[in-house]
XYZ file of C-alpha atoms in Angstrom:
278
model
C -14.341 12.035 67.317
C -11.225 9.794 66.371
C -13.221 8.155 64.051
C -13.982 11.255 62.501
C -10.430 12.489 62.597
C -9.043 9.561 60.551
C -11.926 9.746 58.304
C -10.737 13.546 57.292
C -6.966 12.555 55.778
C -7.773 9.416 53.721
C -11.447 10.813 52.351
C -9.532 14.055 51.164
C -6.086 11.742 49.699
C -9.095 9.616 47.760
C -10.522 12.924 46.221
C -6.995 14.433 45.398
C -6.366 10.963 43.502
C -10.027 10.881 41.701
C -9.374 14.808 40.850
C -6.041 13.775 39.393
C -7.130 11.028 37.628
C -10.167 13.247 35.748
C -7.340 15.435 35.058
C -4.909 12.949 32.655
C -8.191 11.900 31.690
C -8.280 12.551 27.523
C -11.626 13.656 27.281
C -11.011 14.339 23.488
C -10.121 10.524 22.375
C -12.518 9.688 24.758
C -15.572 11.509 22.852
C -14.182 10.076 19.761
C -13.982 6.745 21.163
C -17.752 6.713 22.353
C -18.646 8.109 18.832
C -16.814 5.292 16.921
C -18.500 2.605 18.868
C -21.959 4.123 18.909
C -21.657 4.275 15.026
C -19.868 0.825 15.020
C -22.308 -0.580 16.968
C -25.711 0.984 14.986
C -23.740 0.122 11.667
C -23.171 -3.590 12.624
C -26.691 -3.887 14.251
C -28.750 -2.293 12.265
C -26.596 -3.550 8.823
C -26.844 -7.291 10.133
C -30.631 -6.861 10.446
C -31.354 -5.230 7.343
C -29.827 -8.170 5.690
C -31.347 -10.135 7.183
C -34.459 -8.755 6.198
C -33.483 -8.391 2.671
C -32.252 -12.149 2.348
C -36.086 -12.655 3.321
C -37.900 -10.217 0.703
C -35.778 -12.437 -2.030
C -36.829 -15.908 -0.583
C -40.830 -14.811 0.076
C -41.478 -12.283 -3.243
C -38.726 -12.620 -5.417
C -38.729 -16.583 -5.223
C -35.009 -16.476 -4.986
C -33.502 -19.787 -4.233
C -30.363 -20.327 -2.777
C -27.329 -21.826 -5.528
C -25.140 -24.775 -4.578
C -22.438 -24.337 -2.401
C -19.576 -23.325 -5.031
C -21.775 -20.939 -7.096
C -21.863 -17.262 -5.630
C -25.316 -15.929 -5.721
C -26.699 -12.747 -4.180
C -28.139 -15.165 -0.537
C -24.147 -16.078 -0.682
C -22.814 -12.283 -0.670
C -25.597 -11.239 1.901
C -23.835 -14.473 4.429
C -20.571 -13.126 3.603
C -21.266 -9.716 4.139
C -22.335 -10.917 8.106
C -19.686 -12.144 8.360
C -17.697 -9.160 7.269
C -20.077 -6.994 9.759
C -18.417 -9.453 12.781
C -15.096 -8.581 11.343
C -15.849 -4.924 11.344
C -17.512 -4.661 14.930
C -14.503 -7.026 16.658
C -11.851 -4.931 14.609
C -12.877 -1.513 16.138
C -13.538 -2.313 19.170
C -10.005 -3.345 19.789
C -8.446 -0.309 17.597
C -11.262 1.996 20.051
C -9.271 0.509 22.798
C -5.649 0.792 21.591
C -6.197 4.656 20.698
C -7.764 5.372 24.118
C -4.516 4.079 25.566
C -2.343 6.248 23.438
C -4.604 8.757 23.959
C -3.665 7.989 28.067
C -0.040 8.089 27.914
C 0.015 10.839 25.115
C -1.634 13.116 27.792
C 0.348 12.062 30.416
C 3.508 12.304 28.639
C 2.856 15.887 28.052
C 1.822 17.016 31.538
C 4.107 14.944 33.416
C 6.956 15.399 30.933
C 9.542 14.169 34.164
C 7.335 12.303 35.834
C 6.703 8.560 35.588
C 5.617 9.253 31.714
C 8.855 9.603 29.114
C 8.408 11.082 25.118
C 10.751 8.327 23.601
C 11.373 8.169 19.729
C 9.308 4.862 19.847
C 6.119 6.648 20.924
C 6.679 9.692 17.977
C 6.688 6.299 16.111
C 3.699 5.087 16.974
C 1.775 8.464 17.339
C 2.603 8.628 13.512
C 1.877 5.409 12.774
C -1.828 5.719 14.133
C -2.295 8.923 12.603
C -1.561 7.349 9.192
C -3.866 4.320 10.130
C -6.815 6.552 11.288
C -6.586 7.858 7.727
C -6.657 4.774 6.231
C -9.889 3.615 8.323
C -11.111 6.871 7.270
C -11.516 6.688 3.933
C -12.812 3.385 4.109
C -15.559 4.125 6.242
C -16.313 7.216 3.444
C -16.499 4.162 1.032
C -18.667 2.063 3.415
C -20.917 5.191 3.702
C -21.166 5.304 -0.031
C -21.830 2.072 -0.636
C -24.796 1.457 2.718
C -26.690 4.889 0.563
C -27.135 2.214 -2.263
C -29.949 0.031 -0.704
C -30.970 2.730 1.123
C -31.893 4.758 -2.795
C -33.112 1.554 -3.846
C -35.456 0.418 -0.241
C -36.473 4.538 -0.550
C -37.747 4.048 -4.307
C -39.521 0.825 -3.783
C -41.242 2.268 -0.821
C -42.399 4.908 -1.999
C -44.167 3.416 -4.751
C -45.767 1.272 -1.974
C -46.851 4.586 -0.752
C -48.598 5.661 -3.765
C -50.362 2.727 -5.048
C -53.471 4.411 -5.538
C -51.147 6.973 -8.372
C -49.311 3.981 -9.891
C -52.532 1.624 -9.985
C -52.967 1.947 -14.087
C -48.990 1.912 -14.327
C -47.757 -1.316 -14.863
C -44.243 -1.134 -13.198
C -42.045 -4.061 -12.507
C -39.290 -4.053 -9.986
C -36.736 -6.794 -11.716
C -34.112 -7.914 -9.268
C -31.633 -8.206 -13.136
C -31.599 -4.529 -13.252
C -29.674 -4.670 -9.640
C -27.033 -7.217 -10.736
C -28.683 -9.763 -7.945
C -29.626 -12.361 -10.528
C -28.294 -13.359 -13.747
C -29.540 -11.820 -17.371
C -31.526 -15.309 -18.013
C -33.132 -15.983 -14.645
C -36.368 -13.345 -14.451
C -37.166 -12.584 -10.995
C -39.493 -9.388 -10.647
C -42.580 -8.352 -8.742
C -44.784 -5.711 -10.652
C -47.272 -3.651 -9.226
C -51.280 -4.943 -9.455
C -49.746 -8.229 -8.821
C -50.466 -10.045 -5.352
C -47.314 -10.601 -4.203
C -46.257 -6.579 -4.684
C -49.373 -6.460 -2.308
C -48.300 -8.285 0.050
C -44.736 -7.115 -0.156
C -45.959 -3.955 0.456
C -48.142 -4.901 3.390
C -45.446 -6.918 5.525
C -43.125 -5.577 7.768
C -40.381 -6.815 6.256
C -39.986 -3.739 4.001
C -40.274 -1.167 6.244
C -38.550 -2.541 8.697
C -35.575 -3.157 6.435
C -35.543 0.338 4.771
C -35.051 1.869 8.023
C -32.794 -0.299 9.361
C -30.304 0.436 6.140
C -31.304 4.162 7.080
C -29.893 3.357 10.705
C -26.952 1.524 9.465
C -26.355 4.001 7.036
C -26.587 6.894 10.210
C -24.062 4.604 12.035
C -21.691 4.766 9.182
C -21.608 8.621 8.605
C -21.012 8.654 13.187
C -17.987 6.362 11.984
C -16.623 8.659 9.830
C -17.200 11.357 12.084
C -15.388 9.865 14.718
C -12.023 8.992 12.234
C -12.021 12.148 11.514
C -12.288 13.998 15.326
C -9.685 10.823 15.858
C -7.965 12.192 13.553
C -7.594 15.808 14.682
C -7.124 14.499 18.262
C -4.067 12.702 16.764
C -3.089 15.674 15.266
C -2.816 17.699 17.984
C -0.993 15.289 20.526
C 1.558 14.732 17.968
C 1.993 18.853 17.428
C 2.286 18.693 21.557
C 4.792 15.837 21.912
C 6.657 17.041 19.112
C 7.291 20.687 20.699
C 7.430 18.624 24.405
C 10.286 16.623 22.490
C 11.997 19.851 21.904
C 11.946 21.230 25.232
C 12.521 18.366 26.784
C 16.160 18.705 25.055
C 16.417 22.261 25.734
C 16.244 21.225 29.394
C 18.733 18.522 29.124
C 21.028 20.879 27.049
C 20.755 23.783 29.796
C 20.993 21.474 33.009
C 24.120 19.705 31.306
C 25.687 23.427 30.874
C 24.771 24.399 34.689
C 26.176 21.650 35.483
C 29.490 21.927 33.906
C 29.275 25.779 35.268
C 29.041 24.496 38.527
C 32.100 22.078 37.701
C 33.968 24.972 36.971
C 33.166 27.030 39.521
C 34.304 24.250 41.714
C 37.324 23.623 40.474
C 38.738 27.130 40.280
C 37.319 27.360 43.924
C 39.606 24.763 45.065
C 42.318 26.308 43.161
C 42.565 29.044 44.634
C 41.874 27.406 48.256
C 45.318 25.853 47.413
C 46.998 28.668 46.118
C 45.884 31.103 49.346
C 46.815 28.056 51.699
């Protein structure tokens, strides 16, 4: 029964703390934040692997080799863009973090306006400042979505006529890599269709595998963008709320300073006229 009786006090002080915690919790930065690195992550995955994929298709049916080491062919810019996709997945996980944590103390600045929590001028600063940021990111992941839609149109054309081979069998269609910009105007690298290699282009993996993946990187993007812009109205918002907390935060120091210089007053003309009666 003691047992049981000490049991009682600390398993109800743990749930007060947990139901506490869930309440500064900022459930709106933290939807945002598990957006942004769901589309980070399928962006970076998925856009690694599809070039990957492509960098293959070049090598096997295009017969693309790769240029000496200062030349800047197309195998070059798919190595660089990895590397930019590393970039891009260590980048946002750390700004995922830093906005969860001013997400935190933006919450808890507003409910606990006298509590541990304090609305300086320094965090206005930096509310503003991410807001501005989150913009910027913003309309850079609009251009990243605009620019992973371009091999998905092309992967989508040249699938599709891998799809209908039996319509385009008379057609003699070529798919030539100049008419992308990936090779120069005097090397000729194309596959057309009848030819063995379009065959076996078609048949392998690589293709379809590779289309879809840019249609999973491209999905990953557009989640990105998604999640700047909830970050964005999240942002919004807390800054509206700290701004008006701000202003009544004065309005309290303003009226306890003039209570308390009431009170002085009151004082001293009570002890006034406790002299003058005595």
């Amino acid at each position: 029964m003691e047992e049981n009786m000490e049991e009682g006090p600390n398993s109800k002080g743990c749930f007060e703390c947990c139901v506490k915690c869930l309440g500064v919790l900022p459930y709106a930065s933290l939807f945002a934040t598990i957006l942004l690195y769901a589309g980070v992550a399928l962006f970076c995955g998925c856009g690694h692997e599809a070039l990957s994929g492509t960098a293959t298709i070049l090598q096997n049916y295009f017969e693309v080799v790769r240029a000496p080491m200062e030349t800047l062919d197309v195998l070059t810019m798919i190595d660089i863009l990895k590397y930019v996709i590393y970039g891009v997945a260590a980048a946002f996980f750390v700004y995922g973090i830093l906005l969860m944590v001013e997400g935190f103390f933006t919450t808890g600045a507003i409910r606990d306006l006298y509590g541990d929590f304090k609305i300086t001028a320094c965090g206005r600063c930096v509310s503003a400042w991410f807001i501005m940021l989150t913009y910027i990111f913003f309309l850079a992941w609009l251009g990243v979505t605009a620019f992973t839609s371009l091999p998905v149109f092309m992967y989508f054309n040249i699938w599709t006529i891998c799809q209908n081979t039996t319509v385009v069998e008379g057609a003699n269609l070529c798919l030539d890599l100049r008419q992308f910009g990936m090779v120069t105007i005097g090397e000729e690298r194309k596959v057309c269709t009848g030819s063995e290699k379009f065959f076996k282009m078609c048949e392998s993996n690589e293709l379809d595998m590779t289309f879809h993946l840019f249609v999973c990187a491209l999905a990953g993007a557009g989640a990105a963008v998604i999640a700047m812009v909830h970050y964005l109205m999240v942002l919004s918002a807390n800054w509206a709320y700290v701004k008006d907390a701000c202003r009544m935060q004065k309005y309290e120091d303003i009226k306890s300073k003039e209570e308390q210089e009431l009170h002085d007053i009151h004082s001293t003309r009570s002890k006034e006229r406790l002299n003058a009666y005595t």
